[in-house]
Tab-separated table of C-alpha atoms in Angstrom:
chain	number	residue	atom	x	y	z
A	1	UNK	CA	4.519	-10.442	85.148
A	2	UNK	CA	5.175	-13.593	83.175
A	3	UNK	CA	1.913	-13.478	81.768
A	4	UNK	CA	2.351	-10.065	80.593
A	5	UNK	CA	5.777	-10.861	78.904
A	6	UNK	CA	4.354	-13.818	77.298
A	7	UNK	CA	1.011	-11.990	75.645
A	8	UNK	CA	3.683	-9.482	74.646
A	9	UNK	CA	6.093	-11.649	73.196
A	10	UNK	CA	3.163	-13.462	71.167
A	11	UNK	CA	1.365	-10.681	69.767
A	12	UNK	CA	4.849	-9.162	68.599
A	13	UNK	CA	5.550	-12.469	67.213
A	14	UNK	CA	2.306	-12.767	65.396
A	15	UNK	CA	2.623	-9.207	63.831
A	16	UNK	CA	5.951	-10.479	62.265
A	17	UNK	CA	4.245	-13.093	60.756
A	18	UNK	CA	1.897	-11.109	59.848
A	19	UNK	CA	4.319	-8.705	58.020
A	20	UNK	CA	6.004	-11.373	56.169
A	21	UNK	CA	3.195	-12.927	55.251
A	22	UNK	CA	1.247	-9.523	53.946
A	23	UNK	CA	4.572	-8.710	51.904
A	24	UNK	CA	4.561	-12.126	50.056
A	25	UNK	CA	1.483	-12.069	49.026
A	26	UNK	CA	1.402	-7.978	47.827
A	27	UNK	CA	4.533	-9.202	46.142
A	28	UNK	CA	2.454	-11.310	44.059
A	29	UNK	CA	-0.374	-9.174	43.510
A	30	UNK	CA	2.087	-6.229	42.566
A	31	UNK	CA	4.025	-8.752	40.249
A	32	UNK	CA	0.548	-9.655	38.235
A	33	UNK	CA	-0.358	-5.925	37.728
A	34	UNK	CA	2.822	-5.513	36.367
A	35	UNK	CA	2.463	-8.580	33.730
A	36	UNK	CA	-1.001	-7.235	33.119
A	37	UNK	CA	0.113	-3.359	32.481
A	38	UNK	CA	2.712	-4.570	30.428
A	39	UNK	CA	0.474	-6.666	28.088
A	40	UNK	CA	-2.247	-3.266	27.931
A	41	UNK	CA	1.403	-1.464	27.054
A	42	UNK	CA	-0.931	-0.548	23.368
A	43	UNK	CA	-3.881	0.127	25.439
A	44	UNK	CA	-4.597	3.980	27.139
A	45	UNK	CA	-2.736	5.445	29.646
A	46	UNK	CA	-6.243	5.251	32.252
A	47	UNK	CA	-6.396	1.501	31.285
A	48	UNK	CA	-2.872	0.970	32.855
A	49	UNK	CA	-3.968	3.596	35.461
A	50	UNK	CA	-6.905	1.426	36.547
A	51	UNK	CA	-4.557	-1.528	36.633
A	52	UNK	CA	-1.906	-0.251	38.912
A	53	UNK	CA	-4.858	1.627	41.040
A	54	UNK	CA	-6.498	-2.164	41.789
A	55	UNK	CA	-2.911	-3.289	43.079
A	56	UNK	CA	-2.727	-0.726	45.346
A	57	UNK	CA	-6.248	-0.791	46.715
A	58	UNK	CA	-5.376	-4.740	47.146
A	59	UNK	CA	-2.051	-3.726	49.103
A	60	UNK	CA	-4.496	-1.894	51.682
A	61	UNK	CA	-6.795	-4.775	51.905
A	62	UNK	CA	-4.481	-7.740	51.826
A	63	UNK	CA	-3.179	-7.226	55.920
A	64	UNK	CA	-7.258	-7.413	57.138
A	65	UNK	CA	-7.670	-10.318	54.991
A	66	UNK	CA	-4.794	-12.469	56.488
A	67	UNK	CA	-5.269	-11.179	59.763
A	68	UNK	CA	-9.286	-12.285	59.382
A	69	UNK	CA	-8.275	-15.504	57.339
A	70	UNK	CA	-5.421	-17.338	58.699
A	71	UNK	CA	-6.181	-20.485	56.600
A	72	UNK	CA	-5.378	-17.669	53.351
A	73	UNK	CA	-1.717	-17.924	54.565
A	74	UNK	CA	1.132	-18.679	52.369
A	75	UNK	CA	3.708	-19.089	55.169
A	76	UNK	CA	4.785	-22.699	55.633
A	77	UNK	CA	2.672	-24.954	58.862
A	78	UNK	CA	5.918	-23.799	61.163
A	79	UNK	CA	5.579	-20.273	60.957
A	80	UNK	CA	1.584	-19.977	60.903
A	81	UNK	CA	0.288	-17.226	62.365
A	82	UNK	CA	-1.053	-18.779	65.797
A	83	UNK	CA	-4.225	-19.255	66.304
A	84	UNK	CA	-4.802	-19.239	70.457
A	85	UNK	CA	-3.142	-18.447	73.296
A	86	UNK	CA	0.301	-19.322	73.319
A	87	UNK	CA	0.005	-20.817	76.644
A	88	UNK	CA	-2.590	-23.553	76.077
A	89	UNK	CA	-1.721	-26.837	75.954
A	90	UNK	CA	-3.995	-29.448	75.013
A	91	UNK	CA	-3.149	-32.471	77.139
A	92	UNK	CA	-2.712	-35.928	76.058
A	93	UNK	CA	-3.719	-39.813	77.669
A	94	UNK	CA	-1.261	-41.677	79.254
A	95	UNK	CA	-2.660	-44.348	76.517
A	96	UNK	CA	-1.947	-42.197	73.449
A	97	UNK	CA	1.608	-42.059	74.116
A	98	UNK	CA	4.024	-44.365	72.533
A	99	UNK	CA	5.440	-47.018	74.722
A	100	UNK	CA	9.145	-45.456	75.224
A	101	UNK	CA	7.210	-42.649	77.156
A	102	UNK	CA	4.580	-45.354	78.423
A	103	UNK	CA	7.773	-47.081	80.102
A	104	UNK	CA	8.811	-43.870	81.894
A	105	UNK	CA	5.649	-42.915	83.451
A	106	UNK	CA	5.545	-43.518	87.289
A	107	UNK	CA	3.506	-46.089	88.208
A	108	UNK	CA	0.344	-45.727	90.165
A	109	UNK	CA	0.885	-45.565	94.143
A	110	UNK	CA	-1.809	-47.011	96.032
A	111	UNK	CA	-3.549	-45.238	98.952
A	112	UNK	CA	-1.079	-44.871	102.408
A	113	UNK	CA	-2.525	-44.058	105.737
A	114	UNK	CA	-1.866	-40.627	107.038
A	115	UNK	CA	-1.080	-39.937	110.222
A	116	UNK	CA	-2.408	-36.450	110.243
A	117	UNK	CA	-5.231	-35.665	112.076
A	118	UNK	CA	-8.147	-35.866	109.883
A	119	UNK	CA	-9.332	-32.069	110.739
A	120	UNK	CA	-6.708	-31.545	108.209
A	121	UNK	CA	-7.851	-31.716	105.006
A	122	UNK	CA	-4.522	-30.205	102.758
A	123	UNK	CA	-0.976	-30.337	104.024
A	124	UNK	CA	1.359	-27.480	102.977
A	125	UNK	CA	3.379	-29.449	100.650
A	126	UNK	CA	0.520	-31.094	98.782
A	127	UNK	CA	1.059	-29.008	95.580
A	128	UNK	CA	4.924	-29.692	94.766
A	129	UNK	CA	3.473	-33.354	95.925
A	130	UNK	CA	0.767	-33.666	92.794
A	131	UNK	CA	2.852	-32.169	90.588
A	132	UNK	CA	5.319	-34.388	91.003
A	133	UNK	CA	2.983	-37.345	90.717
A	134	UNK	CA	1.126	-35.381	87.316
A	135	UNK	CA	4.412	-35.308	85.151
A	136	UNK	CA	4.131	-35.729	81.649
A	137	UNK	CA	6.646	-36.220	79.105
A	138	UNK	CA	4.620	-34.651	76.345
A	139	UNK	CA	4.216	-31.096	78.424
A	140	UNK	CA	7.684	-30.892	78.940
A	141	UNK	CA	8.649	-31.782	75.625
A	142	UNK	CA	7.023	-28.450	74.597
A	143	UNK	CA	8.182	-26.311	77.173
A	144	UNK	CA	9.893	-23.487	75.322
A	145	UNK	CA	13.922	-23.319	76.134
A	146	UNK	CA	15.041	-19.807	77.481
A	147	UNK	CA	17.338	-19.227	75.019
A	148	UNK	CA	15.668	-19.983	71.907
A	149	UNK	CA	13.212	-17.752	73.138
A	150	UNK	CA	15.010	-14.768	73.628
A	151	UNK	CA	16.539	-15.644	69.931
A	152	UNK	CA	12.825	-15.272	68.717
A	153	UNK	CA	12.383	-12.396	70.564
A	154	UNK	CA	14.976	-11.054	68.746
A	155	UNK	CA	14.405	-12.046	65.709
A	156	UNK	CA	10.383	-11.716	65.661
A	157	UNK	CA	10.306	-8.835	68.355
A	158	UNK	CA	12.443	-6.206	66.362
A	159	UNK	CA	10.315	-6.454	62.866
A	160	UNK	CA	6.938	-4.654	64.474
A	161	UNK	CA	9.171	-1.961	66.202
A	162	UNK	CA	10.752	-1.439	62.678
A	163	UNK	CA	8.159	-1.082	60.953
A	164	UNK	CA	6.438	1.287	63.358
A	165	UNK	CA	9.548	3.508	63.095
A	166	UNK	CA	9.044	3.445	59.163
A	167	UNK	CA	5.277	3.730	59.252
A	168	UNK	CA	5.341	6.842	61.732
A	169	UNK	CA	8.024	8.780	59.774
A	170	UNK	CA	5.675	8.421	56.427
A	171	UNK	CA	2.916	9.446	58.030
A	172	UNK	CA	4.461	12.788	59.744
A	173	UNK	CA	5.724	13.289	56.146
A	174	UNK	CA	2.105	13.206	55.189
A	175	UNK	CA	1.015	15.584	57.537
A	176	UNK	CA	3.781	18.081	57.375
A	177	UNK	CA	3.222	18.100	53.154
A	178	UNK	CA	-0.433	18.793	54.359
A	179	UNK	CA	0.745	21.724	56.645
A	180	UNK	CA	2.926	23.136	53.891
A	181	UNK	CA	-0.326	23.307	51.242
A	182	UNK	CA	-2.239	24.785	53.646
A	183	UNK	CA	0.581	27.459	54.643
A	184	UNK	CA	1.007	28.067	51.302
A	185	UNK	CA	-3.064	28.535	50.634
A	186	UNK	CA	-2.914	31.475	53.268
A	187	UNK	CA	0.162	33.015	51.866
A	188	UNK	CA	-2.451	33.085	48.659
A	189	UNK	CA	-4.856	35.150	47.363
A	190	UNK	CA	-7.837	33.625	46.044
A	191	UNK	CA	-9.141	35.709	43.156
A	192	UNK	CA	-11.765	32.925	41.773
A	193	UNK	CA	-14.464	30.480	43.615
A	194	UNK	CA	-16.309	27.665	40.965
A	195	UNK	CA	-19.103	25.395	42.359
A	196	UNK	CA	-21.065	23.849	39.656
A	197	UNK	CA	-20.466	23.364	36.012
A	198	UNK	CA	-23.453	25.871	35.099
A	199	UNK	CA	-21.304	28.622	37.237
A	200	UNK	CA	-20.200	31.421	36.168
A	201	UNK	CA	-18.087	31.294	39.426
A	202	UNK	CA	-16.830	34.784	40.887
A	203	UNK	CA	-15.942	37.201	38.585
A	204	UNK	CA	-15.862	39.940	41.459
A	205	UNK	CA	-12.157	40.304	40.964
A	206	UNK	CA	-9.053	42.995	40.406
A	207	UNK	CA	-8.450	43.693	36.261
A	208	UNK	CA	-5.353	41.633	36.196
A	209	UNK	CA	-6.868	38.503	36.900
A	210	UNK	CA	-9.977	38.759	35.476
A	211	UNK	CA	-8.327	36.978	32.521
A	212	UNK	CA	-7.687	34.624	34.334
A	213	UNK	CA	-10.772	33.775	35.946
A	214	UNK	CA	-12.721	33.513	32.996
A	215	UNK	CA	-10.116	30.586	31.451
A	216	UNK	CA	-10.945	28.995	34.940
A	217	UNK	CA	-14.813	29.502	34.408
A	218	UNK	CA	-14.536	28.155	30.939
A	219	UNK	CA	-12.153	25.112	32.111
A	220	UNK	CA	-14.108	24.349	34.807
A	221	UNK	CA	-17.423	23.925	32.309
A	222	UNK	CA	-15.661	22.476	29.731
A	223	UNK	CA	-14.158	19.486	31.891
A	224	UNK	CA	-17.681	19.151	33.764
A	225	UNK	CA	-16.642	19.496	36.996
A	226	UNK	CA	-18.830	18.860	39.625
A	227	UNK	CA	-16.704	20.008	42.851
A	228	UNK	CA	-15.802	23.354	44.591
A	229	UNK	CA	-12.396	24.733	43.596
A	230	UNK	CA	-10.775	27.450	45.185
A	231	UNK	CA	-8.380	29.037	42.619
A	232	UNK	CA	-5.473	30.816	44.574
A	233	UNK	CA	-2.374	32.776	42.941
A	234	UNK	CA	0.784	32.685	45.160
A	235	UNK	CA	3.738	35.072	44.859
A	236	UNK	CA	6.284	32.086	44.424
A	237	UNK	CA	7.832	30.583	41.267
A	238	UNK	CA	5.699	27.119	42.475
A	239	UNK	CA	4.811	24.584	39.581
A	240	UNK	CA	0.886	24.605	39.600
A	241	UNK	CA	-0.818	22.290	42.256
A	242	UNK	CA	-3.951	21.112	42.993
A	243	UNK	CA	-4.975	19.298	46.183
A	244	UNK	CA	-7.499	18.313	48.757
A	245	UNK	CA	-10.365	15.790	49.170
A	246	UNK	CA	-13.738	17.141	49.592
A	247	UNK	CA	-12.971	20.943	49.149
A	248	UNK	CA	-10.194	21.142	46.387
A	249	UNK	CA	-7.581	23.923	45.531
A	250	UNK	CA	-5.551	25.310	43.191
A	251	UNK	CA	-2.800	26.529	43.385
A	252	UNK	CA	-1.068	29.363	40.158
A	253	UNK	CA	2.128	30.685	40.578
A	254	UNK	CA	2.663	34.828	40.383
A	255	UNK	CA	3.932	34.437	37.205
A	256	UNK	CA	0.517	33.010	35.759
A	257	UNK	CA	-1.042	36.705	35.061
A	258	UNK	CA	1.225	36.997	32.295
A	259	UNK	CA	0.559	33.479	30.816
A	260	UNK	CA	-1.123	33.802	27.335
A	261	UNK	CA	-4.622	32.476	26.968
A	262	UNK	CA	-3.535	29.466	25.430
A	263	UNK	CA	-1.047	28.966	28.328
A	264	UNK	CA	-3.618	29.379	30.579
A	265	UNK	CA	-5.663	27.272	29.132
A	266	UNK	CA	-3.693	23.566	29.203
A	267	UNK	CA	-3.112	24.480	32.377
A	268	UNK	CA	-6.002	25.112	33.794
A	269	UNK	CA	-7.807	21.996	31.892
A	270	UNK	CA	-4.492	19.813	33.330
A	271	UNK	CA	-5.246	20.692	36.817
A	272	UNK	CA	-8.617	20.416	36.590
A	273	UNK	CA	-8.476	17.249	35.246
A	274	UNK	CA	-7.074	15.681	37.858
A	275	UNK	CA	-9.995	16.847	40.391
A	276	UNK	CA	-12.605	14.862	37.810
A	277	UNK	CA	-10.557	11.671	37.497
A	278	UNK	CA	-10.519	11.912	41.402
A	279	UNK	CA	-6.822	11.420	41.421
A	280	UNK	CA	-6.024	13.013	44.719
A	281	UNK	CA	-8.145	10.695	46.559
A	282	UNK	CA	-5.805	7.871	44.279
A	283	UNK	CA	-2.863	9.610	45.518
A	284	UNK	CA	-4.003	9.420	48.980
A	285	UNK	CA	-3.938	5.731	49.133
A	286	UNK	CA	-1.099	5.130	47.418
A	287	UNK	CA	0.805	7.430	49.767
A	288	UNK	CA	-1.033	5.452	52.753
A	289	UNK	CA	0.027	1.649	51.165
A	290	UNK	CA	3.595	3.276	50.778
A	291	UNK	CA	3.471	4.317	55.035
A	292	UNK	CA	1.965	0.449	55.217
A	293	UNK	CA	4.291	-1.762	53.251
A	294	UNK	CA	7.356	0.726	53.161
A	295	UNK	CA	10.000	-2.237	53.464
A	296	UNK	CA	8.597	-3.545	50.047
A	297	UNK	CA	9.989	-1.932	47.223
A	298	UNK	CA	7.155	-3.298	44.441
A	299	UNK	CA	4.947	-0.470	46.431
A	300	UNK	CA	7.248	2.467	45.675
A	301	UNK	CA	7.288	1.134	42.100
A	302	UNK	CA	3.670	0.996	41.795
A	303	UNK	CA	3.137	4.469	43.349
A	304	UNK	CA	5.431	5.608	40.377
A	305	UNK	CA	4.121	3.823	37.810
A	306	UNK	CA	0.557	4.866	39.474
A	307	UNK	CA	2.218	9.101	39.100
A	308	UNK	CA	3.321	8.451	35.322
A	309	UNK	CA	-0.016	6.625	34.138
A	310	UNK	CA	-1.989	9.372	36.017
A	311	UNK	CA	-0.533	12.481	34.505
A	312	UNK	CA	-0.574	10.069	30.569
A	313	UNK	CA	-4.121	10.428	31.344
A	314	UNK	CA	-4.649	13.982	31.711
A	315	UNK	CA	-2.284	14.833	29.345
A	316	UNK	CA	-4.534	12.693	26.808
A	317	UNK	CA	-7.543	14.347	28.349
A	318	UNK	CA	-6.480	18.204	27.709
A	319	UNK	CA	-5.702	17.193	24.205
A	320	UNK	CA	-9.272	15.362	23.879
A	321	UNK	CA	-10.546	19.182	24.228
A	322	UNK	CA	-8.466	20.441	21.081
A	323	UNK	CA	-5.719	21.679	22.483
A	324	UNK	CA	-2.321	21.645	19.774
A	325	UNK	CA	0.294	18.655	20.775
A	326	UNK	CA	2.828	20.845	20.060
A	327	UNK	CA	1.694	23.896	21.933
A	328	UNK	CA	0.432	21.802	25.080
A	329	UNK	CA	4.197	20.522	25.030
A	330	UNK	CA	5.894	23.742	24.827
A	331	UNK	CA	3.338	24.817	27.685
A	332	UNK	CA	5.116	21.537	29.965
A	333	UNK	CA	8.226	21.962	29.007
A	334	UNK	CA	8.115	25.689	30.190
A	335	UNK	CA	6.198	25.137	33.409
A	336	UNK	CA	8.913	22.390	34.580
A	337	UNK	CA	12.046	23.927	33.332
A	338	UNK	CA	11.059	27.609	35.043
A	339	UNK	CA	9.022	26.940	37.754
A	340	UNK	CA	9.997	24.921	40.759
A	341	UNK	CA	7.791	22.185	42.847
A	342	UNK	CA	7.288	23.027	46.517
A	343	UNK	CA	9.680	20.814	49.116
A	344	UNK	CA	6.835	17.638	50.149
A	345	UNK	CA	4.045	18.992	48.370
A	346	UNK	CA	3.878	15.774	46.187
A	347	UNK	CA	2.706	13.403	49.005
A	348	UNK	CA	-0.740	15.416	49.269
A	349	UNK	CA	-0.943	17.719	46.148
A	350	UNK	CA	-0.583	17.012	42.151
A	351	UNK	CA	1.881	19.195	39.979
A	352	UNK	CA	1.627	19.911	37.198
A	353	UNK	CA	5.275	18.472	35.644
A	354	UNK	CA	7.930	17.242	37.570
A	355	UNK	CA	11.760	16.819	35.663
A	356	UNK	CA	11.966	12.629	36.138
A	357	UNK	CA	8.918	11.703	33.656
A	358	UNK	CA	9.101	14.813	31.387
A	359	UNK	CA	10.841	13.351	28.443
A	360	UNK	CA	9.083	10.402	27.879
A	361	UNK	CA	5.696	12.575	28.815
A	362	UNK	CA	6.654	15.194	26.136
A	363	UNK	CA	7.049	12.215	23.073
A	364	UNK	CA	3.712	10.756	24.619
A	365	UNK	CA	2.283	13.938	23.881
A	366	UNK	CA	3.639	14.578	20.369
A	367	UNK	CA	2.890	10.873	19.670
A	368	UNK	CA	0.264	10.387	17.087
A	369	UNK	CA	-0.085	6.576	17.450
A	370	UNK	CA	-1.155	6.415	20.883
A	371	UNK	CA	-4.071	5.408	22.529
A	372	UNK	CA	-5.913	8.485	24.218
A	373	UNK	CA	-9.456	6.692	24.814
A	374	UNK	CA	-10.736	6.768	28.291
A	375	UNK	CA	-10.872	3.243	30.142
């Protein structure tokens, strides 16, 4: 029972070290991307993307590699991550010791007769006998006081439960943003399948939205898309969304059928951006480094700064295909200030405009001296 407490209280100690010593060094690596996206501040809007997409991809990798190289630590020699079992000791000459602890040794007893019969061979007492005879100074030097080690326990103990806690609750947000997309795709109806960029798609569809399919044909071939999308109009006053990995959709809102063609257009060639930059697969892993390194708050700025660079870029994509600044602005402005994002869609899908970057998004857009090249 010992035993087991012990292997506990080590591997829940080594976990804390591990935390700690994964958030120092992501601190770092979060702190350089930010030096380097502010020096590429001239540069495009993917550049910086890129930038902040290689800190987070580090943030994921960074726990394996200390856990894999524990001589890649930055903790100081007394909190190292430990090495072997915390039970081992390694033990030590009685002629390695210095002579304080030489002096206080017991001195060798020399063989006494026993009376027992000699059928005998060991007496009942013999163990409390050798280890009496075996003490060493050095061993009980480093036996751990009771005390202190219920302090560590403390201490040490509490961070992994903590950040279990933390870690579970981001990932049941992931999952119930997942369940709300796909509630949402069966309250849909899809009026328009595309597979390839030679398509025509499916045109098979009721009057109204055969406008609308066609700007989704042409969008689709335009952008060069090489992946399935599932176009879907819902009945809600949603903000458009796109989302998924391997089988993508997206998502219109009712009010889309009376969009004009321009409209439909930017927003189409927005969404569909996204899907060829593979930004929802980018948006996956930042929302799993956020569930991983919650407690840090350089993560949550470099998932933002990750959102505002991403949607920079397709904004300076649509207007790469000739769509008017000022048109493809008045298009944001009213898809943000009318429509409404659904409640935790964000952690697994990619709207369109959200009302915290919008301002500076909208004088990106009608910027003329910006940067709009690709990386």
């Amino acid at each position: 029972m010992n035993r087991t407490l012990t292997t506990f209280a080590f591997v829940f100690g080594t976990s804390s070290l591990l935390l700690v010593d994964s958030a120092i060094k992501g601190g770092v690596i979060l702190a350089v991307a930010a030096c380097v996206a502010v020096l590429l501040r001239r540069d495009s809007a993917a550049t910086r993307h890129l930038v902040w997409f290689v800190a987070i991809v580090a943030m994921l990798v960074v726990p394996v590699f200390s856990a894999l190289l524990p001589q890649w630590q930055v903790l100081p020699a007394w909190a190292a991550i430990p090495k072997g079992s915390p039970t081992t000791v390694t033990p030590v000459s009685s002629e390695e010791l210095p002579k304080q602890f030489q002096a206080s040794l017991p001195q060798r007893v020399g063989p006494v007769e026993s009376k027992v019969p000699p059928k005998i061979s060991v007496r009942p007492f013999a163990a409390d006998t050798i280890e009496q005879q075996n003490f060493d100074p050095v061993q009980e030097s480093h036996r751990i006081n009771p005390e202190s080690n219920n302090l560590q326990w403390s201490w040490l103990g509490m961070l992994p439960v903590l950040w279990s806690i933390g870690f579970a609750l981001l990932i049941l947000r992931l999952m119930a943003a997942r369940w709300m997309l796909w509630s949402n795709e069966r309250r849909g109806t899809v009026i328009a399948m595309s597979w390839r960029p030679n398509d025509n798609g499916n045109t098979e569809c009721h009057k109204s939205d055969r406008r609308i399919v066609i700007a989704f044909n042409d969008a689709h071939r335009q952008l060069g898309v090489r992946h399935q999308v599932r176009l879907l109009i819902h009945s809600e006053r949603t903000i458009p969304v796109i989302w998924g990995i391997v089988r993508f959709r997206l998502l219109l809102p009712e009010s889309a059928r009376q969009w004009s063609g321009e409209q439909l257009r930017s927003v189409l060639l927005h969404e569909l951006a996204h899907i060829k930059r593979r930004d929802t697969i980018v948006q996956l892993l930042a929302q799993i480094a956020c569930a991983l390194h919650w407690f840090n708050p350089l993560v949550w700025f470099a998932a933002w700064r990750l959102h505002v660079e991403r949607e920079r870029a397709c904004d300076d994509l649509v207007l790469e295909q000739g769509v008017r600044a000022s048109a493809y602005a008045e298009h944001l402005l009213n898809v943000a200030t009318k429509l409404s994002v659904a409640r935790w869609t964000s952690a697994c899908g990619l709207a369109m405009a959200s009302h915290s970057p919008l301002e500076s998004r909208l004088h990106a857009i009608l910027s003329d001296r910006l940067n709009r090249r690709k990386v």
